Every structure is written in C-alpha cells, then in structure tokens.
Amino acid sequence: QQQSLAMQLLKLVLNCLNFDFIGNSADESADDLCTVQIPTSWRTIFLEPGTLDLFFDLYHSLPPMLSQFALSCLVQFASARRSLFSNPERAKYLGNLIRGVKQILENPQGLSDPGNYHEFCRFLARLKTNYQLGELVMVQDYPEVMRLIANFTITSLQHWEFAPNSVYYLLTLWQRMVASVPFVKTAEPHLLDTYAPEITKAYITSRLECVPVVIRDGLEDPLDDAATVFQQLEQLCTVCRCEYEKTSTLLLQLFDQNAQTYQKLLHSSSRNPLEITVQEGRLAWLVYFVGTFVGGRLTYTSTGEHDAMDGELSCRVFQLMSLMDAQLLRSSNEKVELAILWFLDQFRKTYVGDQLQDTSKMYARMSEVLGVADDSHVLETFMTKIVMNLKYQGRCELVISRTLHVLNDLSVTYPFYYICLVRRLVKIEAVKFMLQNHTSKHFPFLDISNNCNLSDLRCRTVFYTALTRLLMVDVGEDEDEFENFMLPLTVSFESVTQIFNSGFEQETAKRMLIGLARDLRGIAFALNTKTSYTMLFDWIYPAYISVLQRAIELWYREPACTTPILKLMAELLQNRSQRLNFDVSSPNGILLFREASKMICTYGKCNQILSLGTLSKDQVYPLKLKGISICYSALKSALCGNYVSFGVFKLYGDNHFDNVLQAFVKMLLSVSHSDLLHYRKLSQSYYPLLECLTQDHMSFITSLEPHVLIYILTSISEGLTALDTIVSSSCCTSLDYIVTYLFKHLTEEGKKTLRCREISRDGQRLLHFMQQNPEILQQMMSILMNTTIFEDCRNQWSVSRPLLGLILLNEKYFSELRATLITSQPDDKREVLDQCFRNLMEGVEQNLLVENRDRYVHNM
C-alpha cells in the first residue's frame, strides 16, 4: 500500500511538472518541450534545497519500478525555466543538481534497470539544454562529475546492443557541450578537449567490435536501422571535431588497418567469405565515420590543417570506392555501398559548390593522391559512381533509392549558387550518357518485367525528375532536343498502343503503363516554366493521354495501376510557377481539364469498390480512399489554377464540368465522416477542395440534394474541431463563404426590383433548406464560440471570420447561446463574460462589408 501511494504521488508530481503552463506545445508528451514554464508562485518550493534532495533520496530508496518516476520528476526539475531564479539562486540550484548526479554515478547500481537508465540519460541531456557550459564549469564538483559522466557514456557505448534510444540523450549532451566551447568566456577548464575524443573513440571502436558478434551470432545489425544510425552520426559529427587532430588520426589508422586486411583477404588464395563479410561490415562503419567527420566541418570551427586531414580521410574512401566498383560485376556489399553514398552526400554538402570558402588544403591532398584538383573533378567522380550504381545495382532497391537521392540533390538548381554547379554537371560525360540512354538496357532498375515488384518502379519518378532538371539546363526552347529525350517513352507508348489494338497481354501493358506514368510524373514535376511545360503537353496530348484514359477504364479495380496514373494527372494539373498560363489563343487549359474530368469520372463511375462497405480496415485506404484523395487533390488544383474559365462549359453545352462535380459527390457519399477526418491525406485534399467550391462555385452547392448538403455541412461541422489546422481553417473558410452567400441573398430577398428578384432565385433553394434545418448553423456557431472561449485556438483569425455571419443570420439563437454560456460560469466570472460579449458586438453593424468584418475580428 505504501508503494502504491508513493507511485500515485510521484505520478501526480510528474503530471504537474509536465503540464504545458503557457500553451506553447501542441503535444505535451513530446520530449522537445525542454523548458518547463514553472509558475512564479511555486518559486519558494524550487528554492528549498530539500526539494531536490527529497527526489534524489526517493531514487536511492525506492525499488526500480518507482525510482524511475523519481528520476522523471528530476528531469523536469532540471528543465525549470531560467527566469525563475536570480543568477546566484540558479548557480546554487545547478550545484544541487550536479551533486545529485555525482551521487547517482558513484552508486550506479540502480542504473542497471532499463527504466532508470533511460530517465537518467534524459536527465543528463536536460542539464546542458537548460544551462550554459559557462555555468556548468563554475560548479564545484564539475571536474569529477565530467569524469564520471564520460566513463558512464563510454561504458554505455561499449554495450552497443543495449538501449540505443537512451544513447541518443547521451550523445545530445556531448554534442551540445562541444558546440558551446567557442562561446565559453570563463577561465575555468571545460575538460572537453580531454573527454570528447574519448567519447568519439569509444563510439567508433564499439561499432567496429560489434560487427563480428552480429555476423557470428546472427544478431540484429545496428546498420539496418538507418534512421538511428543517421541520427547518432549527426550528433557525433560535432563531438568528433573537438581535438580533431586526435580523432582524425585515430580514424585514419583504423581505416588503413582494415583496408589493408580487406585487400589481403581479397587476394588470398583461400578466400574466407565470413572473414570478408566481417571486414566489409567494419569498412561500412568506417566510411560512415569518414562522412560524419567531413560533414562535421560545417558544425565546428575548422583550420587549414583540419581540411588537410579531411582530404586524407576522403582519399581513403574514394580509393575504397574504386576497389568496390572494380568488383561490382562479381559481387557487391550493400552496406558498404550505402555507406559510400552517405559519405558522398556529406562531402557534397561540405566541399562542393561555389558558395564554399577556399578549401585548397583539402583539394591539395586529394590532388597528390588521386589527381582530383577541384570540385569539378569530384563531380565527375560522383556522376561516374551514380551511373555505375544505376547500371549494376539494379535489383538492390535501397542502393538505387539512395543513389537517386544523391542524384536528385545534385540536380537541384536552388539556391541560386547551385545553378553554376548544375551547369558544370551537364558537361560531364556520365550525365550526357544518362540523358541519351535512359532505358532498361543500360539501367536495369527501369525494367518492367515480371521479375520486379511493382513497388520497385517508384524510384523512376525521382530518376526522371533529376534527369529532366539536368536536361532543361541547356535545352531552353529546343523542341527537337526535348523530343529526342522523350524518344524512349515515345517508343514505349507506341508499344502499349499496339498491344491495346491487338489481343493484348494485359500484364505487360499494365507494367509498361505504370512505369510510364511514374516517369512522366517525374518529368512534369521538373518542368516549372510555361515553355517547358507546353512542350510536354504537346507531346502527351492527345495521343498518349487517351492511352492513360483507356488504362483507367480497364484496370480501375487495381490501385497499383490507377494510383500512378491519377498522380500523374494531379501533377499535370498543378499550375506551379504559373506554368499552365497558356497563350490567350490556346485552348490547352480547357483541353487539359476535359481530360482530367474524363479520367476522374471514369474512375468514379467504373470503380465498384467505391460502393462497397465490406472492406477491412487495412484495405479501405489503399483500395478506396487513396484514389479518392488523389482525385480530390487533382480537382482542387484544376479549380484553383486560374487557367480555365469554367463558365464556357455551360455556355457551349459542354458537360465535362458538371460531370466531374457529380463524380465528386458520388465519391464523397461513399466515404464516412469518420474516415474523412481519420485519414490525413484524404482530409487535406477534401477540405481545401470544398473551400474552393464554396468560394467560386456556390451555384453547384445550392443545386445539391438535401441529403448531400447535410453530408457536406456535417463534414464542415466535424472538421471545425480538427487538430489539423489545415482542415479546421478550410472548414472555417468554407463556412464563411456559405454564410456570406446566405446573408447576401437574404438581404436581397426584401428588395423589390425585378433584377434583384432574378438574382435572388439562385439562393432560394439554399435559404429554404437552411430555414428547414436551422440547427445545422446553430450547432456550428456553438462549436466556434466554445472553441474561442474555452480552448487553445491556434487559428483565431480563421475561426472568427464565419462567426459574424452566423450571428447575423441567427440573432435569436446567439442571444440564447450567450445567456447559456454566461450562466454556465461561476458567479465571479459571469459579469466578466457578459462584458466580453458586449465588447464583442460594440460598433458592429448589420452587414458583412470588409470594414465591418475587420471591426468584429478586432473585437473578437
């Protein structure tokens, strides 16, 4: 019973300390809430030395199940806002925290419990998060505590298989300590030049030592968890640059030893595959470390000697890369290849580009060893490696994906200083080869045979985005050059057309079209000017877009086929950088919308899945909702793109616009309200589309059947309280447009002129519907008013916009709501709230003119 009471008390204290006192965090459970905004009234409790002592004593006295809660409380105590204390008080408080850390490390038995260990690591990280290094070094026990923390960290790193999530906090501590060194003004020694190299050495050696254990015992390889590895390396890149001569010399020695051993094993007459695998695992780690060391140059003060060391380390990796490429035809090691790609990415960020300062000492060493005199030569090496990987690693999806990531980053032409870099890229022979030979014959990952998974085709989009960026550097308005580039895709489309016209092999045609759709989406994404986009449109319309329409008709039940094609159409409809602003004599905007309308209508009409209610929870999104989400996103892009005058469709009796709106309704009614909000991509495509419809196409909204109107208005009502501000803001805006439309027609209803009566007939239907269902708008007014008064409203302006219209349409209900809200308050707050409501409507008139709205929003 005592333990149970102690647990509940500790949980109570922890909940109090975890509370977001000033409402600056959307998620109170997030660990990045590193400063606790303690109320000033609690100050005396925090100043009492006995408070911290109590929780340290509880940690030492209670069993592990309870002591971890005591540590969790201490984590929050260490995070108390700095302004709670004066400078002497803060120094004394920090001294008490450090003394407690020392006691825990001198008696480490409790840290054998995983919960205690994890919370203690968080505790250490918070010390540096909330206190400056200059304050820490002034603490009396600082030298001894630093020694204990360093030993604790080294021991933790050596046990690599234990609690990798906790290691993050330890590395955070050392990363922030080292990053603070240039800013320390005190004469007291910070001792990081002693301990930081030891931490770096422990991390490196522990990872090298784990390789044979992992392979021998079949354990889970830390390298397989790429997210954790990258996170830890990004932390290490700052730590390793402290006393860089020591750490780089150590890494150089280890690299040379392991590279020599690897070469001996390769040339040995009795090649031992197990030993080779072990050595390749070690080399993979070492290459990651070199990339980390080189990347650390951007995070820490460097000298010319440091650049020379980077040159030494980089030479080793480039030499290893040549060695690995030489045996690519026989065998390759995926982990080494991925490590080399990480290194190339880090090297690019640090030493490639016109914006970088002089790095002559690094390139001087590279020139001596490799003949690489500047970053132009490095770019050639990069592109040669990329082409080698794409040619010979075709069935290793992870290597292909990372290779394309590097290629894509190199092809980006912004910021401005990257344009010169890309201009140099397109002159490299390897790049010219890719631009002229982007077929499966040269790059097997483009193959669409039955041997590859359909998911493998996703990387094609990134490939063609990068290629098209490189192509457009020199192409300009040269249509012949563009046609030559598109030739492999032209051949593929012609093949599909022939298959369609004969008794065709469905699987082959389907795979070809999936690949083509992904390729074209990548190309379309990279074309951001009117000239370049027009070349693509002239190429695809009308012949090839009709092939895509046919595919939707045939395989509407197969998301693997429909999703890439629908995504392509959604990309084509994006008026990014005004690329779809065709010439005034061009009908291309209308033609494009007609094709989009046909495709969306075909998908919505043919797809019987939309009407099925029996799909399991794990099937409903991929088989049904994903396609609807893409259709909505495409339609929204078309309606908001400002390249189609939708009035011409009705004027000339063209039903494509009406048809696509009816398809929108059919799809919408097949989705439940809960799914609309539960699936983020669906909600973020539906609600902005609805906002666009209510803004520019209210005549369509007013023509809907009552049950459809109820569905849409209910979806708005439920979306008003969504946590996603994109959704809630779109709901508020849509509601504002609807309310404004209603108010306008209600005020015009009393006017007697014939013209006004003619105009007001368009709104009669909606007015009549609202008069029959007044509770819908009343409920939304109640939701918005409660949100404003009682909740932490993150989009106050959006919430306030529709409220004035709702009040003017429902003045009687507003008075009732106001009375209810005031009555619900304690007696001492009723007068305050009543005065707030009077202030709200002060100076507000009975209209929705801009000036009146702004006055109301200001009052709100």
CSV table of C-alpha atoms in Angstrom, one decimal, residues 217-476:
chain,number,residue,atom,x,y,z
A,217,ASP,CA,25.6,-14.8,-33.6
A,218,GLY,CA,23.0,-13.7,-36.2
A,219,LEU,CA,22.0,-10.7,-34.1
A,220,GLU,CA,20.2,-7.6,-35.4
A,221,ASP,CA,22.7,-5.4,-37.2
A,222,PRO,CA,22.6,-1.8,-36.0
A,223,LEU,CA,23.4,-0.7,-39.6
A,224,ASP,CA,20.0,-2.0,-40.6
A,225,ASP,CA,18.3,0.7,-38.5
A,226,ALA,CA,19.3,3.6,-40.8
A,227,ALA,CA,17.2,6.2,-39.0
A,228,THR,CA,19.0,5.6,-35.7
A,229,VAL,CA,22.5,5.4,-37.3
A,230,PHE,CA,22.0,8.7,-39.2
A,231,GLN,CA,20.7,10.4,-36.0
A,232,GLN,CA,23.6,9.3,-33.9
A,233,LEU,CA,26.2,10.2,-36.7
A,234,GLU,CA,24.7,13.7,-37.0
A,235,GLN,CA,25.3,14.1,-33.2
A,236,LEU,CA,28.8,12.6,-33.4
A,237,CYS,CA,29.8,15.0,-36.2
A,238,THR,CA,30.1,17.8,-33.7
A,239,VAL,CA,31.8,15.8,-31.0
A,240,CYS,CA,34.4,14.4,-33.3
A,241,ARG,CA,35.6,17.8,-34.4
A,242,CYS,CA,36.8,18.6,-30.8
A,243,GLU,CA,40.6,17.9,-30.8
A,244,TYR,CA,40.3,16.9,-34.4
A,245,GLU,CA,43.9,16.0,-34.8
A,246,LYS,CA,43.5,13.2,-32.3
A,247,THR,CA,40.2,11.8,-33.6
A,248,SER,CA,41.1,12.1,-37.3
A,249,THR,CA,44.4,10.4,-36.7
A,250,LEU,CA,42.7,7.5,-34.9
A,251,LEU,CA,40.1,7.1,-37.7
A,252,LEU,CA,42.9,7.2,-40.3
A,253,GLN,CA,44.8,4.4,-38.5
A,254,LEU,CA,41.7,2.2,-38.2
A,255,PHE,CA,40.8,2.8,-41.8
A,256,ASP,CA,44.2,1.9,-43.1
A,257,GLN,CA,44.4,-1.3,-40.9
A,258,ASN,CA,41.1,-2.5,-42.0
A,259,ALA,CA,41.5,-1.6,-45.7
A,260,GLN,CA,44.8,-3.5,-45.8
A,261,THR,CA,43.3,-6.5,-44.1
A,262,TYR,CA,40.4,-6.4,-46.6
A,263,GLN,CA,42.8,-6.3,-49.6
A,264,LYS,CA,44.8,-9.3,-48.2
A,265,LEU,CA,41.6,-11.3,-47.9
A,266,LEU,CA,40.5,-10.5,-51.4
A,267,HIS,CA,43.9,-11.6,-52.8
A,268,SER,CA,44.2,-14.6,-50.6
A,269,SER,CA,44.1,-18.0,-52.3
A,270,SER,CA,41.7,-19.4,-49.7
A,271,ARG,CA,39.1,-16.6,-49.7
A,272,ASN,CA,37.1,-16.9,-46.5
A,273,PRO,CA,33.6,-15.5,-47.2
A,274,LEU,CA,32.8,-15.0,-43.5
A,275,GLU,CA,36.0,-13.0,-42.8
A,276,ILE,CA,35.4,-10.9,-46.0
A,277,THR,CA,31.8,-10.1,-44.8
A,278,VAL,CA,33.1,-9.1,-41.4
A,279,GLN,CA,35.8,-6.9,-42.9
A,280,GLU,CA,33.2,-5.3,-45.2
A,281,GLY,CA,31.0,-4.6,-42.3
A,282,ARG,CA,33.8,-2.8,-40.5
A,283,LEU,CA,34.7,-0.8,-43.6
A,284,ALA,CA,31.0,0.2,-43.9
A,285,TRP,CA,31.1,1.7,-40.4
A,286,LEU,CA,34.5,3.4,-41.2
A,287,VAL,CA,33.1,5.0,-44.3
A,288,TYR,CA,30.1,6.3,-42.3
A,289,PHE,CA,32.5,7.8,-39.8
A,290,VAL,CA,34.6,9.5,-42.5
A,291,GLY,CA,31.4,11.0,-43.9
A,292,THR,CA,30.5,12.1,-40.4
A,293,PHE,CA,33.9,13.7,-39.8
A,294,VAL,CA,33.8,15.5,-43.1
A,295,GLY,CA,30.3,16.7,-42.5
A,296,GLY,CA,31.2,18.0,-39.1
A,297,ARG,CA,33.3,20.8,-40.7
A,298,LEU,CA,30.0,22.7,-41.1
A,299,THR,CA,29.2,22.5,-37.4
A,300,TYR,CA,32.6,23.4,-35.8
A,301,THR,CA,35.4,25.9,-36.3
A,302,SER,CA,38.0,24.4,-38.7
A,303,THR,CA,41.5,25.3,-39.8
A,304,GLY,CA,43.5,24.5,-42.9
A,305,GLU,CA,45.2,21.6,-41.2
A,306,HIS,CA,41.7,20.2,-40.4
A,307,ASP,CA,40.9,20.5,-44.2
A,308,ALA,CA,44.1,18.6,-45.0
A,309,MET,CA,43.0,15.8,-42.6
A,310,ASP,CA,39.6,15.7,-44.3
A,311,GLY,CA,41.5,15.3,-47.6
A,312,GLU,CA,43.5,12.3,-46.2
A,313,LEU,CA,40.3,10.6,-45.0
A,314,SER,CA,38.4,11.3,-48.2
A,315,CYS,CA,41.1,9.9,-50.3
A,316,ARG,CA,40.7,6.6,-48.4
A,317,VAL,CA,37.0,6.4,-49.2
A,318,PHE,CA,37.5,7.3,-52.9
A,319,GLN,CA,40.1,4.6,-53.2
A,320,LEU,CA,37.8,2.1,-51.5
A,321,MET,CA,35.0,3.2,-53.9
A,322,SER,CA,37.3,2.4,-56.9
A,323,LEU,CA,38.1,-1.0,-55.4
A,324,MET,CA,34.4,-1.9,-54.7
A,325,ASP,CA,33.4,-0.7,-58.2
A,326,ALA,CA,36.1,-2.9,-59.8
A,327,GLN,CA,34.4,-6.0,-58.4
A,328,LEU,CA,30.8,-4.8,-59.0
A,329,LEU,CA,30.2,-7.3,-61.8
A,330,ARG,CA,31.2,-10.2,-59.4
A,331,SER,CA,29.8,-9.1,-56.1
A,332,SER,CA,28.9,-6.1,-54.0
A,333,ASN,CA,28.2,-5.4,-50.4
A,334,GLU,CA,25.0,-3.4,-49.9
A,335,LYS,CA,26.1,-1.9,-46.5
A,336,VAL,CA,29.4,-0.6,-48.0
A,337,GLU,CA,27.6,0.9,-51.0
A,338,LEU,CA,25.1,2.7,-48.7
A,339,ALA,CA,27.9,4.0,-46.5
A,340,ILE,CA,29.7,5.4,-49.6
A,341,LEU,CA,26.6,7.1,-50.7
A,342,TRP,CA,26.3,8.7,-47.2
A,343,PHE,CA,29.9,9.9,-47.5
A,344,LEU,CA,29.3,11.3,-51.0
A,345,ASP,CA,26.3,13.3,-49.7
A,346,GLN,CA,28.3,14.7,-46.7
A,347,PHE,CA,31.2,15.5,-48.9
A,348,ARG,CA,28.9,17.3,-51.4
A,349,LYS,CA,27.4,19.5,-48.7
A,350,THR,CA,30.8,20.4,-47.3
A,351,TYR,CA,33.3,20.7,-50.1
A,352,VAL,CA,31.3,21.0,-53.4
A,353,GLY,CA,29.8,24.3,-54.6
A,354,ASP,CA,30.7,27.8,-55.5
A,355,GLN,CA,29.3,29.2,-52.2
A,356,LEU,CA,32.0,27.5,-50.1
A,357,GLN,CA,35.1,29.2,-48.9
A,358,ASP,CA,38.6,28.3,-50.0
A,359,THR,CA,39.4,24.6,-49.3
A,360,SER,CA,42.7,24.4,-51.0
A,361,LYS,CA,44.4,22.3,-48.5
A,362,MET,CA,41.8,19.6,-48.7
A,363,TYR,CA,42.0,19.5,-52.5
A,364,ALA,CA,45.8,19.8,-52.5
A,365,ARG,CA,45.9,16.4,-50.7
A,366,MET,CA,43.3,15.0,-53.0
A,367,SER,CA,45.3,16.1,-56.0
A,368,GLU,CA,48.5,14.5,-54.7
A,369,VAL,CA,46.9,11.1,-54.1
A,370,LEU,CA,44.0,10.9,-56.6
A,371,GLY,CA,44.7,13.6,-59.1
A,372,VAL,CA,41.5,15.4,-58.1
A,373,ALA,CA,42.3,19.1,-58.1
A,374,ASP,CA,39.0,20.7,-57.5
A,375,ASP,CA,35.3,20.1,-57.1
A,376,SER,CA,34.7,19.7,-60.9
A,377,HIS,CA,36.8,16.6,-60.8
A,378,VAL,CA,34.9,15.4,-57.7
A,379,LEU,CA,31.6,15.9,-59.6
A,380,GLU,CA,32.9,13.7,-62.4
A,381,THR,CA,33.7,11.0,-59.7
A,382,PHE,CA,30.2,11.5,-58.2
A,383,MET,CA,28.4,11.0,-61.5
A,384,THR,CA,30.6,8.1,-62.6
A,385,LYS,CA,29.6,6.4,-59.3
A,386,ILE,CA,26.0,7.2,-59.7
A,387,VAL,CA,25.9,5.7,-63.2
A,388,MET,CA,27.8,2.6,-62.0
A,389,ASN,CA,25.2,2.0,-59.3
A,390,LEU,CA,22.3,2.6,-61.6
A,391,LYS,CA,23.8,0.2,-64.1
A,392,TYR,CA,24.9,-2.6,-61.9
A,393,GLN,CA,22.9,-2.4,-58.7
A,394,GLY,CA,19.5,-2.6,-60.5
A,395,ARG,CA,17.9,-5.1,-58.2
A,396,CYS,CA,19.1,-3.6,-54.9
A,397,GLU,CA,16.2,-1.2,-54.2
A,398,LEU,CA,17.8,0.5,-51.2
A,399,VAL,CA,21.1,1.3,-53.0
A,400,ILE,CA,19.2,2.5,-56.1
A,401,SER,CA,16.9,4.7,-53.9
A,402,ARG,CA,19.9,6.3,-52.1
A,403,THR,CA,21.8,6.8,-55.3
A,404,LEU,CA,18.9,8.6,-56.8
A,405,HIS,CA,18.6,10.7,-53.7
A,406,VAL,CA,22.2,11.9,-54.3
A,407,LEU,CA,21.5,12.5,-58.0
A,408,ASN,CA,18.3,14.4,-57.2
A,409,ASP,CA,20.2,16.6,-54.7
A,410,LEU,CA,22.9,17.4,-57.2
A,411,SER,CA,20.3,18.3,-59.9
A,412,VAL,CA,18.5,20.9,-57.7
A,413,THR,CA,19.0,24.5,-59.1
A,414,TYR,CA,18.2,26.4,-56.0
A,415,PRO,CA,19.6,28.2,-54.0
A,416,PHE,CA,21.0,30.4,-56.8
A,417,TYR,CA,24.6,29.3,-56.3
A,418,TYR,CA,23.7,25.7,-57.3
A,419,ILE,CA,22.9,26.8,-60.8
A,420,CYS,CA,26.6,27.1,-61.7
A,421,LEU,CA,27.1,23.6,-60.2
A,422,VAL,CA,24.4,22.1,-62.4
A,423,ARG,CA,25.8,23.8,-65.4
A,424,ARG,CA,29.1,22.0,-64.8
A,425,LEU,CA,27.3,18.8,-64.2
A,426,VAL,CA,25.6,18.7,-67.7
A,427,LYS,CA,29.1,18.9,-69.3
A,428,ILE,CA,30.2,15.6,-67.7
A,429,GLU,CA,30.2,12.6,-70.0
A,430,ALA,CA,28.4,10.4,-67.4
A,431,VAL,CA,25.5,12.9,-67.4
A,432,LYS,CA,25.3,13.1,-71.2
A,433,PHE,CA,25.2,9.3,-71.2
A,434,MET,CA,22.2,9.2,-68.9
A,435,LEU,CA,20.4,11.8,-70.9
A,436,GLN,CA,20.8,9.9,-74.1
A,437,ASN,CA,20.4,6.3,-72.8
A,438,HIS,CA,17.7,6.2,-70.1
A,439,THR,CA,16.4,2.8,-71.0
A,440,SER,CA,16.3,-0.6,-69.2
A,441,LYS,CA,19.1,-1.8,-71.5
A,442,HIS,CA,21.5,0.5,-69.7
A,443,PHE,CA,19.8,0.9,-66.4
A,444,PRO,CA,18.1,-2.4,-65.3
A,445,PHE,CA,16.1,-0.8,-62.5
A,446,LEU,CA,13.9,0.6,-65.3
A,447,ASP,CA,13.0,-2.9,-66.4
A,448,ILE,CA,9.2,-3.7,-66.2
A,449,SER,CA,9.5,-7.4,-66.5
A,450,ASN,CA,7.6,-9.8,-64.2
A,451,ASN,CA,10.8,-10.3,-62.2
A,452,CYS,CA,10.5,-6.9,-60.5
A,453,ASN,CA,8.0,-5.8,-57.9
A,454,LEU,CA,5.6,-3.0,-58.8
A,455,SER,CA,6.8,-1.1,-55.7
A,456,ASP,CA,10.3,-1.0,-57.2
A,457,LEU,CA,9.0,1.2,-60.0
A,458,ARG,CA,8.5,4.1,-57.6
A,459,CYS,CA,12.1,5.2,-57.9
A,460,ARG,CA,11.6,6.0,-61.5
A,461,THR,CA,9.9,9.3,-60.6
A,462,VAL,CA,12.9,10.6,-58.8
A,463,PHE,CA,15.2,9.5,-61.6
A,464,TYR,CA,13.2,11.3,-64.3
A,465,THR,CA,12.8,14.4,-62.1
A,466,ALA,CA,16.6,14.7,-61.8
A,467,LEU,CA,17.2,13.9,-65.4
A,468,THR,CA,14.7,16.5,-66.6
A,469,ARG,CA,16.2,19.2,-64.4
A,470,LEU,CA,19.6,18.4,-66.0
A,471,LEU,CA,18.1,18.3,-69.5
A,472,MET,CA,16.4,21.7,-69.1
A,473,VAL,CA,19.7,23.5,-68.2
A,474,ASP,CA,20.7,23.7,-71.9
A,475,VAL,CA,17.5,22.7,-73.8
A,476,GLY,CA,15.6,26.0,-73.4
